[in-house]
Amino acid sequence: MTEARDATFRIWRGDHATGAFRDYRTRVTHGMVVLDAVHQVQSESAPDLACRWNCKAGKCGSCSAEINGRPRLMCMTRLETLDLDQPVTVEPLRAFPSIRDLVTDVSWNFRVKAKIPPFRPRTPDAPDGTWRIDQADVERVQEFRKCIECFLCQDVCHVLRDHHKHDEFAGPRHFVYQAALDMHPLDVEERLRQVKDENGIGYCNITRCCTKVCPEHIAITDNAIIPLKERVVDEFYDPLTRLFRIFRAKRKSDRMDGRPEPDASALPPKGAP
Amino acid sequence: MSAVEYRTVEHDVLVIGAGGAGLRAAIEASGRGTSVGVVCKSLLGKAHTVMAEGGLAAAMANVDDRDSWRVHFADTMRGGQYLNNWTMARLHAQQAPDRVRELEAWGALFDRTRDGRILQRNFGGHKYPRLAHVGDRTGLEMIRTLQDHGIHQGITFHMECTVVELLKDGGRIAGAVGYDRERGRFIVWRAPAVILATGGIGRAYAITSNSWEYTGDGHALAYRAGADLKDMEFVQFHPTGMVWPPSVRGILVTEGVRGEGGVLRNREGRRFMFDDIPDLYRNQTASDPEEGWRYVTGDRNANRPPELLTRDHVARCIVREIREGRGSPHGGVFLDIAWIREKIPDAAEHIRKKLPSMYHQFKELAGVDITKEPMEVGPTTHYVMGGVDVDGETQMTSVPGLFAAGEVAAGLHGANRLGGNSLSDLLVFGKLAGEHAAAWAKAHASPAIDQGQVDAAHATALAPLERQSGENPYTIQHDLQAMMQDKVGIVRTEREMTQAIDAIATLTARSARAKADGHREYNPGWHTAQDLRNLLTVSEAVARAALDRRESRGAHFREDCPEKDAGHGKHNTIVRQGADGSMHIERRPIPPMPEDLADIIREMA
């Protein structure tokens, strides 16, 4: 698009009960993103059109929506990448309850995260209370810590979107969070049982939809979910591990600064990992 | 009018804002046994702090053992052209290292030195490598760490709520009135201590790196509650924002690009920053490009390249190049990091690793590969040094029980802020505000709520919805932003300031007749009408303070008074609401610095 032109945006208008698409025509120019068009519609013809946004630079993860049916950040979707001869559809995330127009109630994500035990570091390495960490160990986890909590991965995940397993399944975002804690070079908290039981990692059948929509290009499936699944298998299903668990438990409890580890051998295997 | 329904929520300490300062304050106050509520306009974890890129400044001396709090103190004061509150500059320099280490103990993962300690990078105005960082997404790391720690500290979060007015019980603070954005239901928060942590005012300008939340809410709330604002003329224009395409104009390009060796060139290919080096920094600046390169690659005996001079100076040099016709095609200058391939073999990989967000941002929003071609950049409104005047030790404002921390507070940065001093500011003074607000709350009984104040706040907030007709608030906001950009920007004159003050009066009258369509539920037009009221107040404060300071100092540049003036160097500018409701300006002398601190300044000169 080199010249300014008109384009139609088919935007979902509605609340928690009802709603419908409405067409808005506005002038678009080079370099514009979908969020610019939504703002323009807001200031020209629909001042009460509700949308969440914040940084407009792909860093805060507020303006998640479904654009032409695909979960994306409105601020990072350039109009040049869309076919403007057709109406561009913009609708809210469908895996969460609608509040109004493009805004959904994502509070479930905050509740799930709050149930995950917080970071707990090992005893400091140096007398001044600091730790020594290799850059390589930092880098392994930094991929997960890039997550901007846009919840696009939660939106596209069929376990949540189609099967509504919100009570049994934490969703890709929280596996990324769990992986970040699990692989944090200082953390000694035990959360694997939670990953298996409460977070229901077994429901994930690795369709990789989450990875495809991640605006931060985090390899969610390969680097977070699959390693967690493997850890669950090792911990709860592998016969050799079960034999040696008693030794490992002792070593881990040393590392954990004397705090006893829950007796994992008492856990019955439940569901497929 | 009929009474508006509302519910009342009780806290010991109410924190307004959930960026770095607000979260750190809440964690501290909660840890000291008080019940804490945090109110924020966005969802938790989305605050403007996420956009900070470069790092947080703390004299840990991990990379250069010559660093100490004394050097950091002197750098901060020099950067602020000695208008800083020297108590705050001292506390900040002394306490920042502990705040960084504490963040690590809460799970933050910073980049490391070879021996496994926290790595520190160079930044403009800092004598030694001082910025703890995580690539170029330090702000995200910081806010996520505080968020993930904070949600386990028994703090109540009131997300997506707008505060419309502070409440008072006689002279002291009593809480706040606001509404939840989702349904538009009103809330009264009753609290003996309130901490403002609302950030800045960037949305008063058309070109800004700031998020929509930066509408000067805390500044305006405090002003209306009778607190003093200070140094409002000092608005920092970051030298490097994106300029193309138009829709991304203003988005920040981190100073880290220059810290990693990025150079500024005009359309003729000249490194124009070498042409104008201020005397105050001459003996700290590289004499040629080769020395500059040695500095950014860690040579302790080299001086910094002129691209890493203070932000106010770099921004003005860029404006000069553009005005004199040597700018880039889209009205900026060139920022080139790709050139380092002449110096190191795996340059592209190195750039992607050191500046991943920048790589991503230019690739996706501008179609530019920064490992291969230069960026086009120009100044963008970035930060306000001015804010609510606070006591340097306790962070309490002139209103008893009202505290302020972070960008909304004035004092630490004086006339100009050094890069990296903002994130550390949030932590150091967030903690102190939390500590002293908790102590205050424990020592004072629950305040009384005055129904008259509550009713008045409701009426003001609802007026734009209840008018039968009126102007669209977006139009007024847009006109304000364009006017401020034009008249109260980087280069200022008396004539333009006067015009700006007149224009603000007209815009204020228009905003009093603004009409928001629709109802109270998640209605951005209505929210904009609330923001607009605050933006107008802070815009007037900036313009009036800028008119009064007849000199050029730090971020404040007067084309009609281009030199520094010794007289003006002895006072801060105070903005206060008079009894008649109009805005008053007062010059307040800066108290003399104690000998021990003055010695440090002399020693580091």
XYZ file of N, CA and C in Angstrom, chain A residues 80-260:
543
model
N -0.742 -3.734 5.717
C -0.132 -4.240 4.477
C -0.173 -5.760 4.370
N -0.244 -6.414 5.526
C -0.225 -7.886 5.489
C -1.622 -8.461 5.287
N -2.644 -7.595 5.213
C -4.021 -8.076 5.098
C -4.589 -7.709 3.719
N -5.592 -8.446 3.299
C -6.264 -8.134 2.042
C -7.325 -7.072 2.307
N -7.029 -5.844 1.893
C -7.932 -4.742 2.224
C -9.067 -4.601 1.213
N -9.068 -5.441 0.200
C -10.214 -5.431 -0.715
C -11.403 -6.151 -0.087
N -11.112 -6.923 0.946
C -12.167 -7.577 1.725
C -12.283 -6.844 3.065
N -13.467 -6.915 3.691
C -13.552 -6.350 5.045
C -12.607 -7.109 5.987
N -11.931 -6.351 6.858
C -11.056 -6.962 7.864
C -11.908 -7.221 9.111
N -12.035 -8.475 9.506
C -12.846 -8.735 10.701
C -11.977 -8.618 11.947
N -12.523 -7.947 12.940
C -11.832 -7.792 14.227
C -12.821 -8.196 15.310
N -12.467 -9.226 16.066
C -13.380 -9.689 17.114
C -12.587 -10.044 18.371
N -13.280 -10.138 19.501
C -12.551 -10.400 20.760
C -12.052 -11.837 20.833
N -11.165 -12.092 21.783
C -10.728 -13.460 22.061
C -11.963 -14.294 22.392
N -12.040 -15.462 21.794
C -13.255 -16.249 21.968
C -13.172 -17.268 23.101
N -11.979 -17.465 23.657
C -11.858 -18.454 24.731
C -12.237 -17.878 26.099
N -12.535 -16.566 26.117
C -12.859 -15.922 27.393
C -14.186 -15.191 27.280
N -14.874 -14.993 28.414
C -16.178 -14.325 28.358
C -16.053 -12.885 27.868
N -17.037 -12.473 27.106
C -17.035 -11.111 26.584
C -17.417 -10.123 27.678
N -16.757 -8.955 27.671
C -17.203 -7.856 28.529
C -17.947 -6.862 27.655
N -17.247 -6.338 26.683
C -17.894 -5.440 25.736
C -17.011 -5.306 24.494
N -17.631 -5.340 23.338
C -16.938 -5.156 22.060
C -15.679 -6.039 21.987
N -14.500 -5.431 21.961
C -13.278 -6.220 21.797
C -12.659 -6.619 23.134
N -13.307 -6.289 24.223
C -12.724 -6.534 25.553
C -13.321 -7.799 26.162
N -12.432 -8.687 26.616
C -12.895 -9.919 27.256
C -12.427 -9.976 28.704
N -13.051 -10.853 29.455
C -12.708 -11.038 30.860
C -11.616 -12.112 30.947
N -10.387 -11.674 31.132
C -9.264 -12.617 31.183
C -8.829 -12.910 32.618
N -9.675 -12.563 33.583
C -9.282 -12.683 34.997
C -8.967 -14.120 35.406
N -9.537 -15.097 34.695
C -9.241 -16.501 34.983
C -7.724 -16.743 34.965
N -7.043 -16.119 34.025
C -5.592 -16.311 33.933
C -4.869 -15.853 35.206
N -5.348 -14.752 35.761
C -4.717 -14.232 36.976
C -4.975 -15.175 38.154
N -6.156 -15.778 38.169
C -6.465 -16.709 39.267
C -5.620 -17.978 39.160
N -5.448 -18.471 37.943
C -4.647 -19.695 37.768
C -3.204 -19.435 38.202
N -2.669 -18.304 37.779
C -1.273 -18.016 38.121
C -1.086 -17.907 39.628
N -2.044 -17.297 40.300
C -1.901 -17.086 41.748
C -1.800 -18.403 42.509
N -2.288 -19.482 41.905
C -2.232 -20.781 42.585
C -0.887 -21.478 42.410
N -0.053 -20.973 41.529
C 1.252 -21.597 41.316
C 2.220 -21.062 42.369
N 2.858 -21.940 43.153
C 3.744 -21.454 44.219
C 4.821 -20.531 43.665
N 5.102 -19.446 44.375
C 6.054 -18.453 43.848
C 7.485 -18.980 43.832
N 8.302 -18.243 43.143
C 9.748 -18.473 43.082
C 10.318 -18.623 44.498
N 11.170 -19.660 44.679
C 11.864 -19.797 45.967
C 13.326 -20.131 45.691
N 14.240 -19.190 46.010
C 15.634 -19.387 45.626
C 16.392 -20.297 46.588
N 17.452 -20.886 46.062
C 18.361 -21.633 46.929
C 19.107 -20.644 47.832
N 19.807 -21.170 48.808
C 20.619 -20.322 49.687
C 21.633 -19.552 48.838
N 21.825 -18.277 49.140
C 22.790 -17.509 48.332
C 24.175 -18.156 48.282
N 24.877 -17.924 47.166
C 26.184 -18.552 46.948
C 27.313 -17.805 47.652
N 27.109 -16.515 47.830
C 28.201 -15.699 48.372
C 27.788 -15.134 49.723
N 28.778 -14.828 50.558
C 28.473 -14.298 51.898
C 27.677 -12.993 51.866
N 27.799 -12.237 50.747
C 27.049 -10.979 50.681
C 25.596 -11.201 50.251
N 25.165 -12.461 50.212
C 23.766 -12.733 49.905
C 23.435 -12.766 48.422
N 24.449 -12.848 47.569
C 24.185 -12.878 46.129
C 24.471 -14.270 45.566
N 24.076 -14.437 44.315
C 24.257 -15.711 43.649
C 25.208 -15.576 42.472
N 25.814 -16.671 42.072
C 26.624 -16.723 40.847
C 25.877 -17.607 39.850
N 25.614 -17.037 38.690
C 24.844 -17.774 37.684
C 25.560 -17.663 36.347
N 25.596 -18.754 35.591
C 26.170 -18.712 34.245
C 25.211 -18.041 33.277
N 25.763 -17.253 32.363
C 24.942 -16.616 31.350
C 24.126 -17.664 30.578
N 24.727 -18.825 30.333
C 24.016 -19.871 29.578
C 22.748 -20.302 30.315
N 22.818 -20.375 31.629
C 21.643 -20.788 32.406
C 20.571 -19.709 32.399
N 21.027 -18.463 32.347
C 20.087 -17.345 32.267
C 19.354 -17.387 30.921
N 20.132 -17.614 29.866
C 19.554 -17.549 28.524
C 18.495 -18.625 28.278
N 18.708 -19.785 28.877
C 17.744 -20.867 28.687
C 16.355 -20.444 29.178
N 16.318 -19.671 30.245
C 15.040 -19.293 30.842
C 14.497 -17.992 30.255
N 15.403 -17.180 29.717
C 14.951 -15.866 29.233
C 13.905 -15.986 28.129
N 13.966 -17.039 27.350
C 12.954 -17.227 26.315
C 11.553 -17.201 26.938
N 11.404 -17.895 28.057
C 10.078 -17.976 28.685
C 9.694 -16.652 29.349
N 10.704 -15.939 29.808
C 10.430 -14.692 30.525
C 10.146 -13.536 29.557
N 10.231 -13.808 28.260
C 9.818 -12.814 27.271
C 8.301 -12.695 27.187
N 7.593 -13.674 27.787
C 6.130 -13.732 27.653
C 5.494 -12.421 28.109
N 4.620 -11.861 27.252
C 3.984 -10.585 27.580
C 2.550 -10.795 28.086
N 2.169 -12.022 28.345
C 0.840 -12.341 28.886
C -0.289 -11.737 28.049
N -0.192 -11.945 26.748
C -1.258 -11.481 25.859
C -2.396 -12.490 25.810
N -2.100 -13.719 26.234
C -3.081 -14.813 26.303
C -3.591 -15.266 24.937
N -2.859 -14.939 23.865
C -3.243 -15.450 22.543
C -3.121 -16.967 22.522
N -2.105 -17.496 23.225
C -1.922 -18.952 23.254
C -3.084 -19.629 23.968
N -3.598 -18.961 24.996
C -4.736 -19.517 25.723
C -5.965 -19.500 24.809
N -6.077 -18.442 24.021
C -7.241 -18.271 23.159
C -7.314 -19.348 22.074
N -6.140 -19.706 21.557
C -6.131 -20.627 20.408
C -6.137 -22.086 20.858
N -5.830 -22.331 22.127
C -5.705 -23.714 22.601
C -7.078 -24.392 22.626
N -7.213 -25.488 21.912
C -8.526 -26.117 21.789
C -9.024 -26.687 23.109
N -8.093 -27.014 24.024
C -8.530 -27.546 25.321
C -9.358 -26.488 26.068
N -8.978 -25.237 25.910
C -9.729 -24.156 26.547
C -10.842 -23.653 25.628
N -10.498 -23.409 24.374
C -11.428 -22.764 23.450
C -12.625 -23.660 23.117
N -12.346 -24.920 22.795
C -13.430 -25.810 22.363
C -13.953 -26.699 23.488
N -13.037 -27.114 24.366
C -13.462 -28.077 25.391
C -13.702 -27.434 26.749
N -13.363 -26.152 26.868
C -13.679 -25.383 28.089
C -13.184 -26.053 29.354
N -11.968 -26.591 29.320
C -11.429 -27.296 30.492
C -10.737 -26.318 31.450
N -11.310 -25.141 31.600
C -10.648 -24.117 32.422
C -10.419 -24.567 33.856
N -11.248 -25.498 34.349
C -11.071 -25.935 35.739
C -9.987 -26.994 35.887
N -9.610 -27.633 34.771
C -8.660 -28.746 34.877
C -7.362 -28.509 34.132
N -7.294 -27.416 33.400
C -6.168 -27.210 32.492
C -5.701 -25.755 32.576
N -4.406 -25.558 32.784
C -3.900 -24.202 33.015
C -3.601 -23.447 31.727
N -3.414 -24.178 30.627
C -3.170 -23.518 29.345
C -1.696 -23.215 29.102
N -1.357 -23.019 27.819
C 0.058 -22.835 27.441
C 0.769 -21.727 28.205
N 0.099 -20.588 28.427
C 0.765 -19.503 29.150
C 1.317 -20.004 30.479
N 0.543 -20.804 31.176
C 0.992 -21.203 32.503
C 1.996 -22.349 32.462
N 2.043 -23.069 31.341
C 3.155 -24.029 31.207
C 4.458 -23.285 30.930
N 4.345 -22.197 30.184
C 5.536 -21.359 29.984
C 6.011 -20.803 31.335
N 5.062 -20.389 32.147
C 5.394 -19.867 33.475
C 6.003 -20.967 34.347
N 5.385 -22.133 34.320
C 5.913 -23.270 35.087
C 7.324 -23.635 34.602
N 7.508 -23.627 33.278
C 8.829 -23.981 32.735
C 9.867 -22.950 33.158
N 9.470 -21.676 33.157
C 10.401 -20.617 33.565
C 10.837 -20.821 35.015
N 9.907 -21.212 35.859
C 10.247 -21.460 37.260
C 11.051 -22.752 37.392
N 10.630 -23.778 36.688
C 11.284 -25.091 36.768
C 12.739 -25.010 36.335
N 12.993 -24.220 35.278
C 14.367 -24.138 34.750
C 15.120 -22.931 35.296
N 14.501 -22.183 36.202
C 15.203 -21.049 36.809
C 16.397 -21.587 37.595
N 17.584 -21.052 37.319
C 18.779 -21.632 37.948
C 18.768 -21.564 39.475
N 17.972 -20.729 40.071
C 18.001 -20.607 41.533
C 16.821 -21.271 42.231
N 15.781 -21.564 41.489
C 14.544 -21.983 42.145
C 14.621 -23.421 42.663
N 14.087 -23.649 43.862
C 14.111 -24.993 44.452
C 12.715 -25.492 44.820
N 11.700 -24.731 44.453
C 10.338 -25.155 44.785
C 9.943 -26.359 43.927
N 9.101 -27.211 44.473
C 8.627 -28.386 43.745
C 7.211 -28.124 43.222
N 7.061 -28.093 41.900
C 5.735 -27.813 41.334
C 5.280 -28.862 40.330
N 6.085 -29.907 40.155
C 5.806 -30.853 39.073
C 4.487 -31.605 39.278
N 4.193 -31.887 40.503
C 2.944 -32.580 40.798
C 1.757 -31.697 40.398
N 1.910 -30.412 40.646
C 0.861 -29.470 40.250
C 0.703 -29.422 38.734
N 1.859 -29.422 38.035
C 1.823 -29.409 36.572
C 1.016 -30.601 36.060
N 1.223 -31.722 36.698
C 0.560 -32.954 36.254
C -0.914 -32.976 36.657
N -1.198 -32.718 37.920
C -2.560 -32.889 38.412
C -3.430 -31.648 38.206
N -3.089 -30.573 38.902
C -3.923 -29.367 38.852
C -3.915 -28.700 37.484
N -2.701 -28.608 36.887
C -2.589 -27.886 35.615
C -2.932 -28.763 34.412
N -3.053 -30.058 34.635
C -3.535 -30.964 33.599
C -2.730 -30.984 32.322
N -1.415 -31.027 32.432
C -0.591 -30.963 31.222
C -0.904 -32.112 30.268
N -1.442 -33.209 30.802
C -1.786 -34.362 29.953
C -2.820 -34.045 28.889
N -3.623 -33.013 29.106
C -4.626 -32.661 28.099
C -3.999 -32.121 26.814
N -2.802 -31.599 26.915
C -2.169 -31.025 25.725
C -1.743 -32.149 24.795
N -2.233 -32.146 23.561
C -1.766 -33.170 22.623
C -0.915 -32.574 21.507
N -0.184 -31.538 21.867
C 0.924 -31.036 21.062
C 0.511 -30.683 19.641
N -0.552 -29.935 19.511
C -0.941 -29.495 18.165
C -0.172 -28.244 17.751
N 0.534 -27.631 18.684
C 1.418 -26.491 18.406
C 0.695 -25.218 17.968
N -0.598 -25.153 18.187
C -1.331 -23.933 17.812
C -0.805 -22.752 18.619
N -0.505 -22.997 19.906
C -0.028 -21.917 20.778
C 1.271 -21.324 20.247
N 2.178 -22.210 19.846
C 3.471 -21.735 19.352
C 3.284 -20.846 18.131
N 2.345 -21.248 17.272
C 2.153 -20.512 16.016
C 1.658 -19.098 16.246
N 0.886 -18.858 17.309
C 0.330 -17.506 17.488
C 1.151 -16.633 18.434
N 2.202 -17.193 19.037
C 2.940 -16.418 20.047
C 3.646 -15.220 19.408
N 3.290 -13.981 19.798
C 3.924 -12.816 19.178
C 5.379 -12.652 19.602
N 5.777 -13.320 20.670
C 7.169 -13.244 21.121
C 8.002 -14.390 20.555
N 7.380 -15.196 19.731
C 8.055 -16.335 19.098
C 8.684 -17.283 20.123
N 7.998 -17.481 21.225
C 8.464 -18.464 22.201
C 8.090 -19.852 21.667
N 9.043 -20.772 21.689
C 8.758 -22.136 21.241
C 8.018 -22.854 22.376
N 6.760 -22.474 22.544
C 5.992 -22.917 23.719
C 5.942 -24.441 23.805
N 5.583 -25.068 22.680
C 5.401 -26.514 22.702
C 6.738 -27.234 22.891
N 7.697 -26.878 22.056
C 8.955 -27.630 22.072
C 9.811 -27.340 23.297
N 9.862 -26.105 23.710
C 10.791 -25.752 24.783
C 10.167 -25.709 26.178
N 8.851 -25.534 26.241
C 8.218 -25.484 27.567
C 7.381 -26.735 27.835
N 6.409 -26.996 26.971
C 5.439 -28.063 27.283
C 6.073 -29.450 27.190
N 6.794 -29.725 26.102
C 7.351 -31.084 25.956
C 8.358 -31.394 27.066
N 9.287 -30.500 27.366
C 10.191 -30.793 28.501
C 9.441 -31.003 29.820
N 8.374 -30.245 30.034
C 7.600 -30.450 31.270
C 6.933 -31.821 31.260
N 6.396 -32.189 30.092
C 5.781 -33.524 29.973
C 6.820 -34.608 30.271
N 8.031 -34.415 29.742
C 9.092 -35.406 29.975
C 9.454 -35.473 31.453
N 9.486 -34.320 32.079
C 9.803 -34.302 33.506
C 8.715 -35.034 34.298
N 7.470 -34.839 33.885
C 6.369 -35.521 34.568
C 6.505 -37.028 34.399
N 6.834 -37.442 33.166
C 7.009 -38.888 32.920
C 8.137 -39.427 33.790
N 9.269 -38.739 33.755
C 10.415 -39.186 34.550
C 10.060 -39.296 36.025
N 9.367 -38.292 36.490
C 9.124 -38.199 37.925
C 8.068 -39.195 38.392
N 7.030 -39.374 37.601
C 5.886 -40.132 38.108
C 5.664 -41.482 37.435
N 6.278 -41.706 36.281
C 5.966 -42.952 35.567
C 7.160 -43.829 35.272
N 8.356 -43.282 35.298
C 9.525 -44.072 34.917
C 9.919 -45.015 36.045
N 9.981 -46.327 35.769
C 10.243 -47.298 36.854
C 11.625 -47.105 37.487
N 12.638 -46.795 36.661
C 13.977 -46.610 37.224
C 13.984 -45.424 38.182
N 13.326 -44.334 37.715
C 13.279 -43.139 38.558
C 12.592 -43.454 39.878
N 11.543 -44.260 39.786
C 10.820 -44.591 41.013
C 11.729 -45.323 41.999
N 12.585 -46.197 41.433
C 13.531 -46.919 42.295
C 14.486 -45.960 43.007
N 14.977 -45.006 42.209
C 16.021 -44.119 42.760
C 15.451 -42.890 43.465
N 14.147 -42.797 43.482
C 13.547 -41.562 43.985
C 14.014 -41.241 45.401
N 14.129 -42.261 46.174
C 14.466 -42.030 47.573
C 15.805 -41.311 47.715
N 16.768 -41.693 46.808
C 18.083 -41.027 46.873
C 17.973 -39.583 46.417
N 17.225 -39.415 45.342
C 17.081 -38.061 44.798
C 16.396 -37.136 45.787
N 15.395 -37.688 46.443
C 14.649 -36.872 47.401
C 15.600 -36.349 48.473
N 16.544 -37.202 48.859
C 17.483 -36.781 49.887
C 18.363 -35.646 49.358
N 18.866 -35.848 48.116
C 19.746 -34.828 47.559
C 19.003 -33.487 47.403
N 17.804 -33.566 46.916
C 17.029 -32.346 46.689
C 16.764 -31.624 48.012
N 16.482 -32.423 49.057
C 16.169 -31.750 50.316
C 17.412 -31.051 50.882
N 18.597 -31.558 50.532
C 19.813 -30.828 50.916
C 19.856 -29.485 50.200
N 19.567 -29.572 48.888
C 19.612 -28.375 48.066
C 18.578 -27.360 48.528
N 17.478 -27.904 49.059
C 16.391 -27.013 49.447
C 16.596 -26.436 50.837
N 17.854 -26.391 51.241
C 18.127 -25.697 52.483
C 17.433 -26.364 53.667
N 17.416 -27.685 53.625
C 16.901 -28.405 54.782
C 15.402 -28.593 54.823
N 14.693 -27.960 53.856
C 13.240 -28.129 53.890
C 12.874 -29.450 53.240
N 12.034 -30.256 53.885
C 11.731 -31.580 53.345
C 10.881 -31.493 52.086
